């Protein structure tokens, strides 16, 4: 037969207990010479952990010493950790009532976030909250062991709380213990498949993490499950794996559970030698642990000697078993009574807390209603006051709005006049060239007419005819350049007058070329030192498109003016030589093309204005089309050029966007529909 449920449940240890670590003699010496309470606390903790699984009276002594040090220094979290291990030891000593009292006090402390910084536990890789939650999950874990004696539902609740907190803080090791313990619960509930799954999960986690102190217990549970399934051979294999693991880890407590399990199995199988062998091993382990729970060991020896037909020894251990079991029964009755008494008090305390919460809620609700009434009254007074001031505020706002609109109109007009000034400067330069031709050819013709008269007077007809032909050619050139000047003036007038809003067929290539030259010469007129390379790449297949030429011209002029400005600014700043050792050359390029339109929507025309300046910083890229935003120094730009350009292109049903790379330049792309 397997050991009783109580003993199995008492096996389950919290993860804070590190079994059999360190040398007890060196730890005791270190405790004697320790000069600080923090050092004494930590050493007492290690000694309590060391003795937990074999000499529990010694473990209890050091756990109480640890507890008094924490209380003396007002370290609540350290008190909770000490109460946790003390409750575990008391549970194994059969003092469930005192154990419950420890856990109730510990869990109350560990649940309070205000206690997070009041501890000696320090970990540079952790946080105060995580340390508190680690202590809390260990308390829930061992609390679950204790509840298994009386209330399975509460036991599962505390185990699930342990799993929840472990998942939150990423504690993999404790998940191995929880799987091990839940496997035992499901086994007791006869959910064999679920129990096996949990224990196999626990074995996998313990092997992966290297925390194998209780791997023997897992193998014991798996053996019990296979035994219940009727697979005796596999069950015995796992029992022996459990013994091997427990010996390797020097965990006497696990051996004290596997030996009686094997004894019961071999008694059932009528194997007298094996049953007597493991019964003796069990008693020897319990005596070395100074255990007081010897009743089952005596009983197994009685049954084994009886099977071996050794009647004298059988009667001797039968008597010892009866005495031990009677003593244990009386202790269990007393212990259960104390436990139930404390549990009843705890339920009363919880009911009182619920009643206090209900009363507190009622008070809060009443205060809230009163507060709401006061708030409504104050809001009413404020609304009344605000209503009286509303008209005054409206008058001020209306005046401010009128002033703002007026200022905005002035700024828009200023932007238009600025572009007109740049255009006019360019036109002045452009118109000067044909005027120079007209003046020069007029002077030449005057001289040729004088020569013609002379030749006619001398009767040199042939020479007179040649001079007349030269005069005619010069007149044609004068006529050509006069018309050119007239066209330039006409373009200036078109740009300066208000937009009619009527689209008309326009040669977009000619428009872009004209404004490129006008923009360049306009800047040259302002600054004689200004110089830049102009490049064009026009698609001659585009032909005329329907646009408002004045508006699109204003957009192209604005983009070109900005492009010439940024390349000039970059030129003024010292630039590192390229890999080819060539100096920086300011360049502005205008491109037109007609992309393919697979959708059959009539297609579009694309105008690109690019420069090799410093580009636009990414942090301001989203703002460049906003009104009044400018990167130029104060007084050199209104911030309306790109905003107006954006509105004009949108009004044409098109789109304007920008592509840029810092330190390499920017390219503005205008898409205009053909229809």
XYZ file of C-alpha atoms in Angstrom:
675
model
C 0.000 0.000 0.000
C 1.123 3.576 -0.617
C 1.846 5.949 2.301
C -1.073 7.864 3.751
C -2.191 11.105 2.091
C -1.070 13.278 4.957
C 2.532 12.139 4.837
C 2.640 12.601 1.066
C 1.326 16.135 1.361
C 3.837 16.983 4.069
C 6.615 16.094 1.626
C 5.935 19.059 -0.633
C 8.504 21.754 0.124
C 8.491 25.442 -0.900
C 11.118 26.534 -3.379
C 12.825 28.799 -0.848
C 14.101 25.690 0.952
C 17.444 24.683 -0.549
C 18.056 21.145 0.713
C 21.394 20.068 2.082
C 23.454 23.051 0.927
C 26.599 24.210 2.686
C 28.541 22.865 5.654
C 26.552 23.192 8.927
C 29.677 23.465 11.118
C 31.148 26.312 9.059
C 27.734 28.012 8.994
C 27.422 27.762 12.794
C 30.903 29.243 13.209
C 30.028 32.049 10.779
C 26.885 32.740 12.822
C 28.914 33.096 16.031
C 31.345 35.635 14.545
C 28.785 37.588 12.463
C 28.739 41.292 13.389
C 25.503 42.457 11.734
C 21.897 41.338 12.035
C 21.613 41.070 8.258
C 24.470 38.541 8.180
C 22.968 36.627 11.143
C 19.615 36.532 9.343
C 21.083 35.129 6.129
C 23.199 32.494 7.925
C 20.228 31.428 10.080
C 18.208 31.076 6.868
C 20.844 28.764 5.377
C 20.979 26.642 8.541
C 17.185 26.373 8.648
C 17.190 25.320 4.999
C 19.968 22.792 5.629
C 18.112 20.970 8.408
C 14.601 21.250 6.909
C 14.463 17.772 5.370
C 16.179 15.690 8.055
C 16.422 17.409 11.496
C 13.303 19.509 11.665
C 13.685 20.472 15.345
C 17.023 22.106 14.452
C 15.410 23.684 11.394
C 12.642 25.123 13.608
C 15.225 26.580 16.020
C 17.059 28.468 13.278
C 13.837 29.585 11.584
C 12.657 31.149 14.879
C 16.063 32.832 15.315
C 15.727 34.189 11.779
C 12.187 35.419 12.542
C 13.243 37.288 15.702
C 16.063 39.079 13.812
C 13.626 40.265 11.120
C 11.072 41.475 13.697
C 13.785 43.248 15.709
C 14.906 45.252 12.645
C 11.356 45.959 11.402
C 11.817 44.120 8.070
C 8.286 42.934 7.197
C 9.226 41.032 4.020
C 11.971 39.156 5.876
C 9.405 38.363 8.592
C 7.085 36.938 5.910
C 9.875 34.766 4.451
C 10.808 33.478 7.922
C 7.145 32.722 8.755
C 6.865 30.830 5.463
C 9.677 28.375 6.272
C 8.590 28.134 9.931
C 5.047 27.257 8.845
C 6.441 24.610 6.511
C 8.515 23.010 9.274
C 5.600 23.103 11.748
C 3.415 21.428 9.119
C 5.952 18.572 8.839
C 6.089 18.309 12.619
C 2.321 17.732 12.622
C 1.441 21.128 14.111
C -1.050 22.227 11.468
C -2.768 24.829 13.652
C 0.464 26.712 14.368
C 1.477 26.292 10.730
C -1.794 27.878 9.531
C -1.236 30.820 11.867
C 2.221 31.419 10.335
C 0.895 31.345 6.758
C -2.047 33.684 7.467
C 0.316 36.244 9.004
C 2.940 35.841 6.229
C 0.518 36.182 3.319
C -0.968 39.378 4.789
C 2.520 40.947 4.968
C 3.648 39.820 1.508
C 0.481 41.069 -0.214
C 1.171 44.661 0.911
C 3.246 46.608 -1.710
C 4.245 49.097 1.006
C 6.613 46.441 2.427
C 8.645 46.061 -0.781
C 11.737 48.004 0.315
C 11.840 46.619 3.855
C 14.037 43.558 3.326
C 17.626 42.350 3.419
C 17.125 40.487 0.144
C 18.928 42.369 -2.639
C 19.371 41.394 -6.293
C 20.773 43.777 -8.928
C 18.965 41.754 -11.611
C 15.606 42.018 -9.847
C 13.268 44.695 -8.469
C 11.713 45.199 -5.008
C 8.318 44.228 -6.445
C 9.656 41.016 -7.971
C 11.363 40.037 -4.686
C 8.067 40.579 -2.818
C 6.143 38.517 -5.378
C 8.697 35.693 -5.140
C 8.126 35.527 -1.376
C 4.341 35.720 -1.884
C 4.248 32.887 -4.412
C 6.286 30.656 -2.053
C 3.795 31.321 0.738
C 0.863 30.440 -1.544
C 2.725 27.310 -2.588
C 3.261 25.945 0.915
C -0.191 27.181 1.995
C -1.526 24.882 -0.725
C 0.300 21.924 0.870
C -1.329 22.648 4.233
C -4.825 23.087 2.764
C -4.520 19.650 1.171
C -5.108 18.169 4.629
C -8.633 19.596 4.898
C -9.790 21.481 1.750
C -8.826 20.367 -1.760
C -10.542 23.374 -3.375
C -8.428 25.779 -1.296
C -5.351 23.726 -2.068
C -5.932 24.085 -5.847
C -6.678 27.818 -5.395
C -3.312 28.455 -3.702
C -1.438 26.373 -6.294
C -3.094 28.317 -9.124
C -2.163 31.602 -7.410
C 1.414 30.322 -7.304
C 1.290 29.559 -11.061
C -0.196 32.987 -11.846
C 2.489 34.926 -9.952
C 5.263 32.666 -11.297
C 4.128 33.322 -14.869
C 4.025 37.082 -14.152
C 7.619 37.253 -12.878
C 9.024 34.491 -15.117
C 9.941 32.003 -12.349
C 10.333 28.703 -14.253
C 11.550 26.624 -11.294
C 8.439 27.158 -9.167
C 6.318 26.014 -12.121
C 8.069 22.645 -11.802
C 7.005 22.408 -8.147
C 3.434 23.479 -8.887
C 3.117 20.851 -11.638
C 4.473 18.238 -9.209
C 1.957 19.194 -6.510
C -1.038 19.485 -8.849
C -0.151 16.022 -10.165
C -0.596 14.693 -6.605
C -3.956 16.508 -6.284
C -5.262 15.104 -9.583
C -4.032 11.645 -8.530
C -6.082 11.859 -5.323
C -9.096 13.014 -7.401
C -8.597 9.918 -9.610
C -7.787 12.060 -12.679
C -4.952 9.760 -13.663
C -4.147 11.129 -17.141
C -4.061 14.731 -15.872
C -1.879 13.657 -12.958
C 0.601 11.930 -15.296
C 0.769 14.988 -17.574
C 1.516 17.283 -14.609
C 4.263 15.035 -13.215
C 5.910 14.636 -16.638
C 5.868 18.457 -16.994
C 7.537 18.735 -13.581
C 10.242 16.185 -14.510
C 10.958 18.071 -17.749
C 11.273 21.452 -15.950
C 13.499 20.068 -13.164
C 15.833 18.402 -15.674
C 16.000 21.526 -17.883
C 16.653 23.939 -14.998
C 19.019 21.620 -13.108
C 16.951 21.980 -9.899
C 16.764 18.262 -9.080
C 16.381 18.265 -5.278
C 12.788 16.946 -5.586
C 13.058 15.072 -8.874
C 12.943 11.840 -6.839
C 9.519 12.841 -5.525
C 8.283 13.317 -9.108
C 9.498 9.831 -10.050
C 7.699 8.475 -6.958
C 4.410 10.057 -8.124
C 4.843 8.731 -11.665
C 5.469 5.262 -10.192
C 2.242 5.541 -8.133
C 0.332 6.491 -11.300
C 1.662 3.532 -13.310
C 0.923 1.237 -10.368
C -2.667 2.476 -10.358
C -2.818 1.894 -14.126
C -1.726 -1.732 -13.504
C 1.732 -1.358 -15.086
C 3.754 -2.814 -12.200
C 7.080 -3.168 -14.043
C 7.171 0.487 -15.119
C 6.016 1.581 -11.649
C 8.921 -0.221 -9.950
C 11.361 1.282 -12.473
C 10.259 4.802 -11.517
C 10.392 3.983 -7.778
C 14.045 2.986 -8.206
C 14.753 6.088 -10.322
C 13.315 8.094 -7.433
C 15.637 6.363 -4.944
C 18.667 7.018 -7.150
C 17.775 10.717 -7.559
C 17.074 11.194 -3.822
C 20.434 9.602 -2.915
C 22.249 11.816 -5.429
C 20.577 14.901 -3.943
C 20.949 13.583 -0.336
C 17.210 14.182 0.227
C 16.297 11.904 3.137
C 12.672 13.047 3.202
C 12.004 11.670 -0.292
C 13.689 8.374 0.629
C 11.397 8.185 3.689
C 8.431 8.138 1.287
C 9.749 5.844 -1.444
C 10.899 3.091 0.939
C 7.454 2.540 2.552
C 5.870 2.669 -0.920
C 8.136 -0.154 -2.118
C 7.556 -2.031 1.170
C 3.781 -1.888 0.639
C 4.198 -2.986 -2.990
C 6.341 -6.028 -2.122
C 3.997 -6.973 0.755
C 1.166 -7.035 -1.769
C 3.325 -9.144 -4.114
C 4.206 -11.507 -1.191
C 7.933 -10.822 -1.740
C 9.163 -11.386 1.825
C 12.861 -10.510 1.276
C 12.280 -7.223 -0.570
C 9.476 -6.095 1.752
C 11.646 -6.661 4.858
C 14.664 -4.955 3.190
C 12.791 -1.727 2.386
C 10.899 -1.724 5.720
C 14.255 -1.709 7.547
C 15.616 1.021 5.233
C 12.532 3.129 5.975
C 12.914 2.863 9.757
C 16.638 3.675 9.545
C 15.954 6.840 7.499
C 13.223 8.033 9.901
C 15.442 7.471 12.935
C 18.313 9.397 11.308
C 15.855 12.251 10.680
C 14.765 12.117 14.350
C 11.197 11.727 13.107
C 8.407 11.089 15.601
C 6.078 9.594 12.969
C 7.264 5.971 13.198
C 3.878 4.243 13.291
C 3.729 3.236 9.627
C 7.385 2.088 9.621
C 6.698 -0.182 12.645
C 3.554 -1.497 10.986
C 5.391 -2.346 7.746
C 8.100 -4.172 9.722
C 5.396 -6.103 11.589
C 3.781 -7.188 8.291
C 7.181 -8.033 6.731
C 8.297 -10.188 9.696
C 4.890 -11.842 9.659
C 5.372 -12.629 5.932
C 8.815 -14.070 6.775
C 7.168 -16.175 9.546
C 9.305 -14.437 12.231
C 6.549 -14.288 14.819
C 8.569 -12.835 17.747
C 9.807 -9.829 15.768
C 6.368 -9.428 14.191
C 4.662 -9.172 17.603
C 7.356 -6.768 18.853
C 6.812 -4.303 15.978
C 3.052 -4.779 16.070
C 3.090 -3.520 19.643
C 5.324 -0.587 18.732
C 3.076 0.236 15.766
C -0.065 0.285 17.922
C 1.575 2.575 20.496
C 2.934 4.935 17.810
C -0.312 5.049 15.873
C -2.370 5.657 19.028
C -0.065 8.537 19.990
C -0.167 9.903 16.449
C -3.976 9.608 16.385
C -4.360 11.648 19.574
C -1.886 14.242 18.254
C -3.781 14.404 14.958
C -7.091 14.951 16.729
C -5.607 17.771 18.802
C -3.863 19.247 15.790
C -7.019 19.114 13.648
C -9.039 20.739 16.415
C -6.558 23.627 16.670
C -6.447 23.944 12.899
C -10.233 24.089 12.578
C -10.417 26.583 15.436
C -7.931 28.876 13.707
C -9.656 28.337 10.371
C -13.008 29.284 11.926
C -11.446 32.429 13.420
C -9.983 33.291 10.038
C -13.424 32.910 8.416
C -14.894 35.175 11.097
C -12.131 37.697 10.452
C -12.822 37.608 6.711
C -16.559 38.112 7.327
C -15.792 41.093 9.562
C -13.534 42.498 6.867
C -16.309 42.114 4.298
C -18.732 43.889 6.643
C -16.223 46.704 7.154
C -15.765 46.949 3.380
C -19.541 47.183 2.905
C -19.833 49.927 5.517
C -16.871 51.734 3.979
C -18.525 51.530 0.539
C -21.737 53.027 1.939
C -19.788 55.888 3.519
C -17.888 56.484 0.299
C -21.165 56.476 -1.668
C -22.704 59.049 0.679
C -19.600 61.218 0.536
C -19.606 60.895 -3.243
C -23.234 62.054 -3.484
C -22.520 65.017 -1.226
C -19.393 65.854 -3.216
C -21.370 65.602 -6.460
C -23.959 68.077 -5.150
C -21.221 70.521 -4.175
C -19.561 70.094 -7.548
C -22.855 70.677 -9.402
C -23.419 73.838 -7.366
C -19.917 75.112 -8.143
C -20.326 74.223 -11.820
C -23.637 76.120 -11.896
C -22.015 79.200 -10.399
C -19.122 78.978 -12.822
C -21.469 78.590 -15.786
C -23.470 81.629 -14.650
C -20.268 83.652 -14.258
C -18.901 82.463 -17.577
C -22.184 83.253 -19.327
C -21.938 86.872 -18.161
C -18.398 87.126 -19.472
C -19.174 85.289 -22.697
C -20.280 88.329 -24.669
C -17.203 90.307 -23.645
C -14.994 87.388 -24.574
C -16.784 87.000 -27.930
C -16.143 90.640 -28.783
C -12.440 90.229 -27.985
C -12.267 87.005 -29.995
C -14.040 88.506 -32.990
C -11.620 91.429 -33.019
C -8.652 89.045 -32.699
C -10.041 86.918 -35.549
C -10.491 89.973 -37.756
C -6.919 91.069 -37.014
C -5.660 87.547 -37.728
C -7.460 87.384 -41.078
C -6.108 90.791 -41.996
C -2.556 89.761 -41.053
C -2.919 86.506 -42.980
C -4.107 88.383 -46.088
C -1.147 90.747 -45.792
C 1.243 87.819 -45.506
C -0.288 86.091 -48.536
C -0.011 89.318 -50.503
C 3.558 89.722 -49.251
C 4.382 86.229 -50.520
C 2.860 87.043 -53.898
C 4.753 90.319 -54.096
C 7.983 88.565 -53.110
C 7.588 86.081 -55.962
C 6.579 88.942 -58.279
C 9.727 90.834 -57.302
C 11.889 87.821 -58.088
C 10.036 87.340 -61.375
C 10.371 91.013 -62.304
C 14.112 90.933 -61.666
C 14.394 87.949 -63.975
C 12.230 89.600 -66.609
C 14.336 92.747 -66.459
C 17.405 90.649 -67.211
C 15.634 88.659 -69.940
C 14.173 91.728 -71.645
C 17.546 93.458 -71.626
C 18.980 90.954 -74.129
C 16.428 91.560 -76.962
C 16.571 95.326 -76.281
C 20.355 95.232 -76.703
C 19.874 93.454 -80.027
C 17.274 96.033 -81.156
C 19.541 98.956 -80.196
C 22.642 97.441 -81.769
C 20.980 96.526 -85.081
C 19.274 99.956 -85.234
C 22.687 101.664 -84.948
C 24.173 99.350 -87.594
C 21.254 100.069 -89.958
C 21.808 103.810 -89.560
C 25.410 103.394 -90.663
C 24.380 101.074 -93.543
C 21.817 103.613 -94.835
C 24.546 106.296 -94.962
C 26.761 103.895 -96.938
C 23.790 103.060 -99.237
C 23.298 106.736 -100.054
C 26.979 107.077 -100.882
C 26.964 104.067 -103.207
C 23.801 105.273 -104.974
C 25.358 108.706 -105.445
C 28.410 107.132 -107.111
C 26.217 104.894 -109.243
C 27.494 101.608 -107.696
C 24.232 99.754 -108.029
C 25.507 96.273 -107.128
C 27.040 97.436 -103.839
C 23.873 99.404 -103.060
C 21.735 96.239 -103.502
C 23.985 94.276 -101.086
C 23.725 97.043 -98.485
C 19.915 97.069 -98.885
C 19.829 93.302 -98.294
C 21.912 93.715 -95.096
C 19.536 96.402 -93.888
C 16.580 94.086 -94.548
C 18.221 91.233 -92.591
C 18.898 93.548 -89.674
C 15.292 94.758 -89.719
C 14.085 91.159 -89.514
C 16.332 90.592 -86.474
C 15.044 93.802 -84.905
C 11.494 92.583 -85.490
C 12.296 89.129 -84.001
C 13.862 90.476 -80.821
C 11.117 93.081 -80.463
C 8.502 90.316 -80.505
C 10.586 88.349 -77.985
C 10.575 91.337 -75.622
C 6.824 91.659 -76.135
C 6.289 88.004 -75.209
C 8.304 88.485 -72.036
C 6.223 91.515 -71.061
C 3.033 89.575 -71.829
C 4.193 86.727 -69.541
C 4.967 89.227 -66.800
C 1.511 90.731 -67.073
C -0.098 87.294 -66.964
C 1.802 86.442 -63.810
C 1.073 89.714 -62.072
C -2.647 89.833 -62.737
C -5.156 87.959 -60.580
C -5.945 84.412 -61.657
C -8.992 84.139 -63.852
C -9.542 80.569 -62.719
C -10.000 79.470 -66.348
C -7.864 76.627 -67.625
C -6.354 76.917 -71.072
C -4.119 74.699 -73.223
C -0.530 75.379 -72.150
C 2.847 74.065 -73.266
C 4.119 72.824 -69.892
C 7.699 72.366 -71.179
C 7.881 75.972 -72.389
C 6.353 77.224 -69.127
C 8.920 75.322 -67.018
C 11.822 76.459 -69.212
C 10.710 80.092 -69.079
C 10.326 80.153 -65.285
C 13.648 78.341 -64.826
C 15.466 81.133 -66.654
C 13.408 83.892 -65.026
C 14.029 82.507 -61.535
C 17.767 82.156 -62.150
C 18.189 85.649 -63.556
C 15.991 87.113 -60.817
C 18.406 85.763 -58.191
C 21.393 86.900 -60.256
C 19.928 90.418 -60.348
C 19.883 90.439 -56.518
C 23.298 88.820 -56.047
C 25.888 89.070 -58.834
C 28.029 86.393 -57.134
C 25.217 83.842 -57.398
C 25.839 81.063 -59.888
C 24.373 77.588 -60.428
C 24.075 74.931 -63.115
C 20.621 74.537 -64.697
C 19.592 71.230 -66.244
C 16.394 70.289 -68.079
C 14.967 66.997 -69.296
C 11.639 67.636 -71.030
C 9.324 65.008 -72.525
C 8.325 66.455 -75.915
C 5.464 63.983 -76.274
C 3.402 65.758 -73.624
C 2.097 68.620 -75.779
C -0.391 71.117 -74.337
C -2.315 70.418 -71.134
C -5.255 72.298 -69.609
C -4.052 74.333 -66.635
C -4.264 77.848 -65.256
C -0.810 78.971 -66.448
C -0.438 81.848 -63.980
C -1.092 79.548 -61.008
C 1.109 76.642 -62.139
C 3.798 79.177 -63.099
C 3.678 80.567 -59.569
C 4.132 77.029 -58.163
C 7.092 76.233 -60.458
C 8.670 79.621 -59.706
C 8.358 79.039 -55.966
C 9.952 75.578 -56.149
C 12.784 76.842 -58.376
C 13.453 79.850 -56.150
C 13.671 77.560 -53.102
C 15.965 75.165 -54.984
C 18.359 77.930 -56.052
C 18.335 79.282 -52.484
C 19.329 75.936 -50.867
C 22.144 75.178 -53.340
C 23.496 78.694 -52.857
C 23.397 78.252 -49.047
C 25.217 74.921 -49.350
C 27.868 76.513 -51.586
C 28.508 79.201 -48.959
C 29.198 76.475 -46.379
C 32.609 74.750 -46.685
C 32.066 71.285 -48.213
C 34.400 68.257 -48.096
C 35.722 67.182 -51.476
C 34.102 64.176 -53.124
C 36.039 60.961 -53.697
C 36.857 62.273 -57.194
C 38.289 65.476 -55.581
C 35.745 67.538 -57.497
C 34.437 70.704 -55.735
C 30.744 71.100 -55.008
C 28.738 72.359 -58.010
C 25.266 73.829 -57.271
C 22.785 72.208 -59.645
C 19.019 72.581 -60.158
C 17.195 70.231 -62.518
C 13.699 70.463 -64.025
C 12.187 67.327 -65.544
C 8.848 66.628 -67.188
C 7.477 63.290 -68.277
C 4.268 61.449 -68.963
C 4.157 58.180 -66.988
C 2.229 55.200 -68.311
C -1.351 54.946 -67.012
C -2.474 51.288 -66.943
C -5.774 52.256 -65.286
C -6.906 54.134 -68.378
C -7.911 57.235 -66.423
C -6.428 59.641 -68.978
C -2.960 59.678 -67.425
C -1.033 62.475 -65.826
C 1.944 64.765 -66.291
C 4.818 64.759 -63.838
C 6.994 67.804 -63.120
C 10.102 67.268 -60.992
C 12.214 70.073 -59.518
C 15.351 68.715 -57.842
C 18.475 70.171 -56.269
C 21.706 68.872 -54.774
C 21.500 70.971 -51.614
C 21.485 69.778 -48.004
C 18.047 68.157 -48.174
C 15.170 68.550 -45.729
C 15.594 67.209 -42.152
C 13.193 64.359 -41.378
C 11.972 66.086 -38.216
C 10.445 68.973 -40.242
C 9.419 67.014 -43.344
C 5.784 66.720 -42.222
C 5.531 70.492 -41.618
C 6.832 71.999 -44.866
C 3.377 72.397 -46.451
C 1.908 74.003 -43.325
C 1.143 77.732 -43.566
C 3.794 80.055 -42.081
C 6.337 77.258 -41.558
C 9.776 78.159 -42.913
C 13.368 77.092 -42.353
C 14.746 80.358 -43.707
C 16.128 83.001 -41.322
C 13.737 85.599 -39.962
C 12.798 88.174 -42.592
C 13.795 85.991 -45.558
C 10.604 83.969 -45.933
C 6.915 84.111 -44.971
C 6.358 80.364 -44.875
C 3.461 80.624 -47.345
C 5.129 79.632 -50.620
C 4.789 75.866 -50.296
C 1.393 76.197 -48.601
C -0.002 78.217 -51.543
C 1.653 75.816 -54.009
C 0.001 72.875 -52.241
C -3.424 74.547 -52.475
C -2.969 75.412 -56.180
C -1.975 71.844 -57.128
C -4.885 70.393 -55.111
C -7.267 72.800 -56.886
C -6.011 71.378 -60.208
C -6.849 67.860 -58.996
C -3.173 67.003 -58.690
C -0.692 66.117 -55.996
C 2.590 67.557 -54.764
C 5.066 65.562 -52.707
C 8.736 65.594 -51.786
C 11.549 63.063 -51.673
C 14.693 63.994 -49.772
C 17.936 62.641 -48.427
C 19.814 64.697 -45.884
C 23.095 66.207 -47.155
C 22.311 65.024 -50.712
C 19.342 67.149 -51.830
C 15.577 67.196 -52.310
C 13.145 66.613 -55.166
C 9.629 68.056 -55.371
C 7.239 66.087 -57.578
C 4.076 67.604 -59.074
C 1.458 65.274 -60.591
C -1.143 67.009 -62.805
C -4.024 65.198 -64.530
C -4.189 65.430 -68.338
C -7.975 65.693 -68.306
